[in-house]
Tab-separated table of C-alpha atoms and ligand atoms in Angstrom:
chain	number	residue	atom	x	y	z
A	1	MET	CA	-18.093	-19.260	-7.441
A	2	ALA	CA	-18.470	-19.951	-3.724
A	3	VAL	CA	-15.488	-21.328	-1.827
A	4	ARG	CA	-15.933	-25.130	-1.593
A	5	LEU	CA	-13.643	-28.119	-0.994
A	6	ASP	CA	-16.158	-30.921	-1.586
A	7	GLY	CA	-14.411	-34.245	-2.199
A	8	GLN	CA	-11.053	-32.760	-1.272
A	9	VAL	CA	-8.692	-33.772	1.512
A	10	ALA	CA	-6.786	-31.367	3.754
A	11	LEU	CA	-4.021	-32.032	6.272
A	12	VAL	CA	-3.848	-29.510	9.120
A	13	THR	CA	-0.965	-29.798	11.581
A	14	GLY	CA	-1.255	-28.633	15.180
A	15	ALA	CA	-5.018	-28.818	14.726
A	16	GLY	CA	-5.866	-30.125	18.208
A	17	ARG	CA	-6.376	-26.645	19.602
A	18	GLY	CA	-6.080	-22.915	18.912
A	19	LEU	CA	-5.794	-21.706	15.324
A	20	GLY	CA	-5.266	-25.181	13.829
A	21	ARG	CA	-8.535	-26.394	15.326
A	22	ALA	CA	-10.358	-23.405	13.783
A	23	TYR	CA	-8.758	-24.114	10.380
A	24	ALA	CA	-9.702	-27.805	10.517
A	25	MET	CA	-13.295	-27.032	11.566
A	26	ASP	CA	-13.756	-24.424	8.830
A	27	LEU	CA	-12.200	-26.616	6.118
A	28	ALA	CA	-14.566	-29.436	7.131
A	29	LYS	CA	-17.491	-26.982	7.074
A	30	HIS	CA	-16.560	-26.210	3.464
A	31	GLY	CA	-16.627	-29.872	2.477
A	32	ALA	CA	-13.039	-31.078	3.031
A	33	LYS	CA	-12.131	-34.345	4.717
A	34	VAL	CA	-9.471	-33.488	7.260
A	35	ILE	CA	-6.377	-35.178	8.670
A	36	VAL	CA	-6.235	-33.576	12.128
A	37	ASN	CA	-2.622	-33.729	13.279
A	38	ASP	CA	-1.492	-32.778	16.772
A	39	PHE	CA	1.114	-34.336	19.035
A	40	GLY	CA	-0.495	-32.650	22.031
A	41	GLY	CA	2.538	-31.160	23.782
A	42	SER	CA	3.032	-28.022	25.853
A	43	VAL	CA	3.570	-24.533	24.383
A	44	SER	CA	7.323	-25.110	24.688
A	45	GLY	CA	7.085	-28.505	22.974
A	46	GLU	CA	7.265	-30.882	25.930
A	47	GLY	CA	5.157	-34.000	26.463
A	48	SER	CA	2.587	-35.519	24.129
A	49	ASP	CA	-1.095	-36.386	24.255
A	50	ASP	CA	-3.327	-38.013	21.609
A	51	THR	CA	-6.568	-36.529	22.927
A	52	PRO	CA	-6.584	-32.965	21.434
A	53	ALA	CA	-6.457	-34.286	17.845
A	54	GLN	CA	-9.121	-36.914	18.570
A	55	GLN	CA	-11.385	-34.311	20.216
A	56	VAL	CA	-11.314	-32.137	17.097
A	57	VAL	CA	-12.058	-35.180	14.940
A	58	ASN	CA	-15.067	-35.859	17.197
A	59	GLU	CA	-16.216	-32.226	16.837
A	60	ILE	CA	-15.944	-32.359	13.040
A	61	LYS	CA	-17.881	-35.626	12.925
A	62	ALA	CA	-20.539	-34.269	15.305
A	63	ALA	CA	-21.024	-31.371	12.879
A	64	GLY	CA	-21.543	-33.837	9.997
A	65	GLY	CA	-18.009	-33.764	8.574
A	66	ASP	CA	-15.331	-36.389	8.034
A	67	ALA	CA	-11.898	-36.444	9.710
A	68	VAL	CA	-9.181	-38.708	11.105
A	69	ALA	CA	-6.654	-38.031	13.850
A	70	ASN	CA	-2.877	-38.153	13.603
A	71	ALA	CA	-0.588	-37.742	16.619
A	72	GLY	CA	2.705	-37.433	14.742
A	73	ASP	CA	5.502	-34.941	15.358
A	74	VAL	CA	5.830	-32.431	12.481
A	75	GLY	CA	9.573	-32.121	13.136
A	76	SER	CA	9.982	-35.771	12.158
A	77	TYR	CA	10.545	-36.500	8.450
A	78	GLU	CA	9.091	-39.965	8.900
A	79	ASP	CA	5.999	-38.800	10.810
A	80	CYS	CA	5.237	-36.276	8.048
A	81	PHE	CA	5.572	-39.045	5.449
A	82	ASN	CA	3.013	-40.990	7.473
A	83	MET	CA	0.631	-37.984	7.580
A	84	VAL	CA	0.613	-37.814	3.781
A	85	LYS	CA	0.326	-41.622	3.586
A	86	GLN	CA	-2.599	-41.564	6.010
A	87	ALA	CA	-4.443	-39.112	3.756
A	88	ILE	CA	-3.878	-41.325	0.706
A	89	ASP	CA	-4.657	-44.592	2.545
A	90	THR	CA	-7.804	-43.188	4.181
A	91	TYR	CA	-9.266	-40.928	1.515
A	92	GLY	CA	-7.322	-41.703	-1.663
A	93	ARG	CA	-5.878	-38.217	-2.139
A	94	LEU	CA	-4.399	-35.098	-0.569
A	95	ASP	CA	-5.277	-31.652	-1.877
A	96	ALA	CA	-4.226	-29.136	0.762
A	97	ILE	CA	-1.705	-28.805	3.565
A	98	VAL	CA	-1.814	-26.289	6.387
A	99	ALA	CA	1.583	-26.278	8.147
A	100	ASN	CA	0.377	-24.743	11.383
A	101	ALA	CA	1.871	-26.683	14.315
A	102	GLY	CA	4.112	-24.536	16.442
A	103	ILE	CA	5.845	-23.978	19.761
A	104	LEU	CA	7.555	-21.085	21.525
A	105	ARG	CA	10.883	-20.891	23.320
A	106	ASP	CA	11.187	-17.140	23.751
A	107	VAL	CA	14.535	-15.943	25.065
A	108	THR	CA	16.931	-13.177	24.058
A	109	ILE	CA	19.877	-14.114	21.833
A	110	HIS	CA	22.510	-13.817	24.540
A	111	ASN	CA	20.612	-16.327	26.705
A	112	MET	CA	19.390	-18.678	23.965
A	113	SER	CA	20.579	-22.281	24.239
A	114	GLU	CA	21.422	-24.322	21.173
A	115	GLN	CA	18.499	-26.583	22.069
A	116	ASP	CA	16.050	-23.632	22.113
A	117	TRP	CA	17.272	-22.633	18.655
A	118	ASP	CA	17.298	-26.141	17.142
A	119	LEU	CA	13.909	-27.238	18.441
A	120	VAL	CA	12.053	-24.114	17.284
A	121	ILE	CA	13.676	-24.253	13.833
A	122	ARG	CA	12.837	-27.969	13.635
A	123	VAL	CA	9.180	-27.649	14.583
A	124	HIS	CA	8.422	-24.599	12.447
A	125	LEU	CA	10.775	-24.611	9.472
A	126	LYS	CA	11.739	-28.248	9.055
A	127	GLN	CA	8.036	-29.094	9.368
A	128	CYS	CA	7.432	-27.158	6.157
A	129	TYR	CA	10.215	-28.967	4.291
A	130	ASN	CA	9.014	-32.337	5.620
A	131	LEU	CA	5.438	-31.740	4.499
A	132	LEU	CA	6.291	-30.207	1.124
A	133	ARG	CA	8.801	-32.945	0.368
A	134	HIS	CA	6.300	-35.721	0.981
A	135	ALA	CA	3.264	-34.023	-0.545
A	136	TRP	CA	5.031	-32.723	-3.652
A	137	PRO	CA	5.034	-36.046	-5.583
A	138	VAL	CA	1.298	-36.349	-4.882
A	139	PHE	CA	0.642	-32.760	-5.986
A	140	ARG	CA	2.720	-33.170	-9.163
A	141	GLN	CA	1.029	-36.434	-10.054
A	142	GLN	CA	-2.485	-35.017	-9.653
A	143	ALA	CA	-1.473	-31.574	-11.038
A	144	TYR	CA	-3.118	-29.883	-8.089
A	145	GLY	CA	-2.191	-28.763	-4.599
A	146	ARG	CA	-2.651	-25.993	-2.092
A	147	VAL	CA	-0.204	-25.126	0.705
A	148	VAL	CA	-0.599	-22.628	3.518
A	149	MET	CA	2.249	-22.176	6.008
A	150	ALA	CA	1.822	-20.329	9.311
A	151	THR	CA	4.273	-17.471	9.463
A	152	SER	CA	4.364	-14.582	11.949
A	153	THR	CA	4.969	-10.862	12.188
A	154	SER	CA	7.565	-11.849	14.834
A	155	GLY	CA	9.828	-12.698	11.901
A	156	LEU	CA	8.333	-10.769	8.980
A	157	ILE	CA	8.472	-7.550	10.998
A	158	GLY	CA	10.337	-8.372	14.230
A	159	ASN	CA	9.612	-9.015	17.899
A	160	PHE	CA	12.001	-8.756	20.850
A	161	GLY	CA	13.108	-12.075	22.357
A	162	GLN	CA	12.010	-14.319	19.483
A	163	ALA	CA	15.171	-14.815	17.389
A	164	ASN	CA	14.613	-18.562	16.906
A	165	TYR	CA	10.888	-18.237	16.209
A	166	GLY	CA	11.249	-15.106	14.061
A	167	ALA	CA	14.014	-16.686	11.964
A	168	ALA	CA	11.970	-19.848	11.374
A	169	LYS	CA	8.808	-17.918	10.543
A	170	SER	CA	10.439	-15.518	8.080
A	171	ALA	CA	12.357	-18.380	6.422
A	172	MET	CA	8.955	-19.690	5.395
A	173	TYR	CA	8.673	-16.626	3.162
A	174	GLY	CA	11.795	-17.715	1.294
A	175	LEU	CA	10.536	-21.280	1.081
A	176	MET	CA	7.237	-19.999	-0.321
A	177	ASN	CA	9.058	-17.898	-2.921
A	178	VAL	CA	10.811	-20.963	-4.293
A	179	ALA	CA	7.935	-23.438	-3.894
A	180	LYS	CA	5.521	-21.112	-5.723
A	181	LEU	CA	7.825	-21.251	-8.784
A	182	GLU	CA	8.380	-25.014	-8.581
A	183	GLY	CA	4.630	-25.548	-8.186
A	184	GLU	CA	3.556	-23.148	-10.911
A	185	LYS	CA	3.178	-25.618	-13.776
A	186	TYR	CA	1.511	-28.219	-11.527
A	187	ASN	CA	-1.270	-25.892	-10.316
A	188	VAL	CA	0.225	-25.874	-6.810
A	189	MET	CA	-0.392	-22.598	-4.974
A	190	VAL	CA	1.801	-21.847	-1.955
A	191	ASN	CA	0.855	-19.044	0.426
A	192	LEU	CA	1.392	-17.884	4.009
A	193	ILE	CA	-0.936	-16.942	6.840
A	194	SER	CA	0.329	-14.507	9.454
A	195	PRO	CA	-2.321	-14.820	12.149
A	196	GLY	CA	-3.096	-13.017	15.352
A	197	ALA	CA	-5.464	-14.766	17.779
A	198	ALA	CA	-6.182	-15.422	21.414
A	199	THR	CA	-4.835	-18.929	22.025
A	200	ARG	CA	-2.843	-20.565	24.805
A	201	MET	CA	0.272	-19.433	22.906
A	202	THR	CA	-0.591	-15.732	23.172
A	203	ASN	CA	-2.798	-15.522	26.261
A	204	ASN	CA	0.122	-15.431	28.687
A	205	LEU	CA	2.324	-12.995	26.797
A	206	PRO	CA	3.444	-9.883	28.703
A	207	GLY	CA	0.884	-7.072	28.521
A	208	GLN	CA	-2.232	-9.273	28.655
A	209	THR	CA	-4.529	-8.870	31.660
A	210	ASN	CA	-7.217	-11.274	32.855
A	211	THR	CA	-9.806	-8.482	32.807
A	212	ASP	CA	-9.662	-8.075	29.026
A	213	GLN	CA	-9.530	-11.837	28.353
A	214	ALA	CA	-13.275	-12.144	27.713
A	215	GLU	CA	-13.126	-9.344	25.142
A	216	ARG	CA	-9.983	-10.872	23.574
A	217	ASP	CA	-11.740	-14.221	23.251
A	218	ILE	CA	-14.364	-12.533	21.050
A	219	VAL	CA	-12.413	-10.085	18.907
A	220	MET	CA	-9.254	-12.199	18.659
A	221	ALA	CA	-11.005	-15.543	18.146
A	222	PRO	CA	-9.125	-17.947	15.821
A	223	ASP	CA	-12.383	-18.118	13.845
A	224	HIS	CA	-11.550	-14.665	12.405
A	225	VAL	CA	-8.394	-16.098	10.780
A	226	ALA	CA	-9.786	-19.391	9.447
A	227	PRO	CA	-11.690	-17.990	6.400
A	228	ALA	CA	-8.430	-16.765	4.823
A	229	VAL	CA	-6.875	-20.219	5.284
A	230	THR	CA	-9.939	-21.971	3.867
A	231	TYR	CA	-9.885	-19.708	0.814
A	232	MET	CA	-6.145	-20.238	0.212
A	233	CYS	CA	-6.709	-24.026	0.515
A	234	SER	CA	-9.552	-24.015	-2.002
A	235	PRO	CA	-9.597	-24.565	-5.775
A	236	GLN	CA	-11.014	-21.046	-6.030
A	237	CYS	CA	-7.680	-19.556	-4.917
A	238	LEU	CA	-5.447	-19.059	-7.952
A	239	GLU	CA	-2.885	-16.834	-6.240
A	240	SER	CA	0.515	-18.046	-5.101
A	241	GLY	CA	3.328	-16.378	-3.184
A	242	VAL	CA	1.160	-14.185	-0.987
A	243	ALA	CA	1.451	-13.655	2.784
A	244	ILE	CA	-1.891	-12.742	4.314
A	245	GLU	CA	-2.088	-11.075	7.713
A	246	ALA	CA	-5.317	-11.885	9.538
A	247	SER	CA	-6.119	-10.762	13.023
A	248	GLY	CA	-8.982	-9.414	15.085
A	249	GLY	CA	-11.058	-7.869	12.321
A	250	ARG	CA	-8.352	-7.020	9.776
A	251	TYR	CA	-7.112	-8.764	6.658
A	252	GLY	CA	-4.086	-7.446	4.778
A	253	ARG	CA	-0.917	-8.465	2.970
A	254	ILE	CA	2.711	-8.447	4.098
A	255	ALA	CA	5.336	-8.608	1.350
A	256	PHE	CA	9.058	-8.477	0.789
A	257	VAL	CA	9.360	-5.567	-1.609
A	258	ARG	CA	12.074	-4.265	-3.914
A	259	ASN	CA	12.569	-0.650	-4.880
A	260	GLU	CA	13.893	0.779	-8.101
A	261	GLY	CA	17.140	1.660	-6.365
A	262	VAL	CA	19.885	3.717	-7.966
A	263	THR	CA	21.664	2.335	-11.027
A	264	TYR	CA	25.048	3.454	-12.316
A	265	ASP	CA	27.418	2.471	-15.103
A	266	PRO	CA	29.568	-0.291	-13.531
A	267	HIS	CA	32.426	0.430	-15.974
A	268	GLY	CA	33.063	3.110	-13.372
A	269	PHE	CA	33.249	2.641	-9.582
A	270	LYS	CA	31.213	4.215	-6.777
A	271	ASP	CA	32.828	4.329	-3.351
A	272	ALA	CA	31.399	4.302	0.193
A	273	ASP	CA	31.066	8.109	0.152
A	274	TRP	CA	28.834	7.790	-2.929
A	275	VAL	CA	26.758	5.135	-1.140
A	276	GLN	CA	26.413	7.460	1.852
A	277	ALA	CA	25.410	10.382	-0.361
A	278	ASN	CA	22.782	8.267	-2.147
A	279	TRP	CA	21.598	6.298	0.918
A	280	SER	CA	18.128	7.868	1.108
A	281	LYS	CA	17.458	7.107	-2.597
A	282	ILE	CA	18.929	3.587	-2.313
A	283	THR	CA	16.673	2.784	0.653
A	284	ASP	CA	13.511	4.640	-0.441
A	285	ILE	CA	10.670	2.088	-0.651
A	286	SER	CA	7.833	4.534	-1.283
A	287	ALA	CA	7.327	3.115	-4.812
A	288	ALA	CA	8.600	-0.418	-4.145
A	289	LYS	CA	6.945	-3.524	-5.599
A	290	ALA	CA	6.762	-7.212	-4.635
A	291	PRO	CA	8.404	-9.010	-7.592
A	292	TRP	CA	7.265	-12.478	-8.713
A	293	SER	CA	10.748	-13.943	-9.138
A	294	PHE	CA	14.466	-13.268	-9.165
A	295	ARG	CA	14.476	-13.542	-12.958
A	296	GLU	CA	12.056	-10.622	-13.168
A	297	THR	CA	14.292	-8.418	-10.985
A	298	ARG	CA	17.427	-9.499	-12.874
A	299	ASP	CA	15.829	-8.598	-16.212
A	300	GLU	CA	14.702	-5.256	-14.783
A	301	HIS	CA	18.234	-4.585	-13.596
A	302	TYR	CA	19.767	-5.267	-17.014
A	303	ALA	CA	17.113	-3.125	-18.687
A	304	ALA	CA	17.454	-0.218	-16.267
A	305	LYS	CA	18.781	3.072	-17.569
A	306	LYS	CA	22.249	3.595	-16.173
A	307	ALA	CA	22.332	6.548	-13.813
B	1	NAD	N1	-1.810	-17.113	18.172
B	1	NAD	C1	-1.217	-16.143	17.477
B	1	NAD	O1	-1.532	-14.933	17.635
B	1	NAD	C2	-0.159	-16.481	16.464
B	1	NAD	C3	0.537	-15.424	15.860
B	1	NAD	C4	1.481	-15.698	14.881
B	1	NAD	C5	1.704	-17.016	14.493
B	1	NAD	N2	1.044	-18.041	15.118
B	1	NAD	C6	1.331	-19.404	14.682
B	1	NAD	O2	0.121	-20.099	14.458
B	1	NAD	C7	0.304	-21.487	14.745
B	1	NAD	C8	-0.749	-21.957	15.738
B	1	NAD	O3	-0.555	-21.276	16.974
B	1	NAD	P1	-1.636	-21.236	18.156
B	1	NAD	O4	-1.664	-19.855	18.648
B	1	NAD	O5	-2.900	-21.892	17.720
B	1	NAD	O6	-0.890	-22.131	19.244
B	1	NAD	P2	-1.401	-23.374	20.140
B	1	NAD	O7	-0.322	-23.653	21.109
B	1	NAD	O8	-2.769	-23.107	20.647
B	1	NAD	O9	-1.511	-24.543	19.070
B	1	NAD	C9	-0.374	-25.108	18.473
B	1	NAD	C10	-0.618	-26.581	18.334
B	1	NAD	O10	0.507	-27.177	17.659
B	1	NAD	C11	0.763	-28.433	18.280
B	1	NAD	N3	2.156	-28.804	18.055
B	1	NAD	C12	3.263	-28.180	18.538
B	1	NAD	N4	4.368	-28.826	18.149
B	1	NAD	C13	3.964	-29.885	17.409
B	1	NAD	C14	4.648	-30.930	16.732
B	1	NAD	N5	5.994	-31.010	16.772
B	1	NAD	N6	3.923	-31.834	16.016
B	1	NAD	C15	2.571	-31.749	15.997
B	1	NAD	N7	1.862	-30.805	16.649
B	1	NAD	C16	2.556	-29.879	17.346
B	1	NAD	C17	0.458	-28.217	19.749
B	1	NAD	O11	0.202	-29.427	20.443
B	1	NAD	C18	-0.750	-27.278	19.692
B	1	NAD	O12	-1.973	-27.981	19.746
B	1	NAD	C19	1.733	-21.627	15.256
B	1	NAD	O13	2.591	-22.008	14.209
B	1	NAD	C20	2.065	-20.227	15.721
B	1	NAD	O14	3.448	-19.990	15.721
B	1	NAD	C21	0.125	-17.797	16.096
């Protein structure tokens, strides 16, 4: 069945520009009514401006879709409540959330201020709690919901100078792991998108040159990421707990994996020398798997043959 969201309502945060705009436009193209949230600040989270969100609403309407603007701050518990309320008041329901809004305050750990840490964690990670907390009663009541949170390889893999951002982004993986279990019996699917795209956030990073900007605008267009988000927001997506990497002509999956490890009879004791001797087997992930839940790994552990 083709991917469609006819009659459904999606909330996309940070949708006034960049990747969020592409997600909102593509969701609307697939039939969703969209709450276009954006507080319109700078890359580092300063200032505010209502116009980016309204412009995207105008674009969606010009293309024949339906959308409303919201200028709330995703770091605010109350503003996120109002985003969910706006969806219900305007369209009578809320089916999908894309937690996409984000800022950067890149600085190495030894120079990072408490404010740089707190603000980045608030905008990225607390946003996800705020949105899930307010949408969850709606999702449970209607026994349906789709959530996509914007993570990053900066945290899932690592990137120099982004301790605050990387910590917030990889924490979303842990949040997903729990939310996917709590949403399971309510048909709520929770997934992550790890995008790569030419936006104002990435265009001024070290290593970019103006000469390759035109090429970057084509091959790294946010439009190449949006189809994965639309699919994960649709009723057709029945997967939960998956982090999809999408960037410049490649789709793939990033996962936290667990290996078989080395088991031993714990009636005996293995010391640090034993750990050193077995280190390569303990850390070998060549046959590792991404487990569904802690219970699964605990059961596997109890069932494992003692080495
Ligand atoms: N561009 C990439 O390659 C890339 C890579 C990995 C992850 N991401 C993530 O994707 C998301 C979108 O990034 P982008 O590249 O489109 O950046 P962008 O700066 O173009 O867009 C981010 C939008 O979020 C809005 N925003 C920021 N803080 C907000 C707040 N508190 N409340 C409401 N809106 C707020 C901004 O006004 C802006 O319009 C971010 O979460 C980012 O961390 C982007």
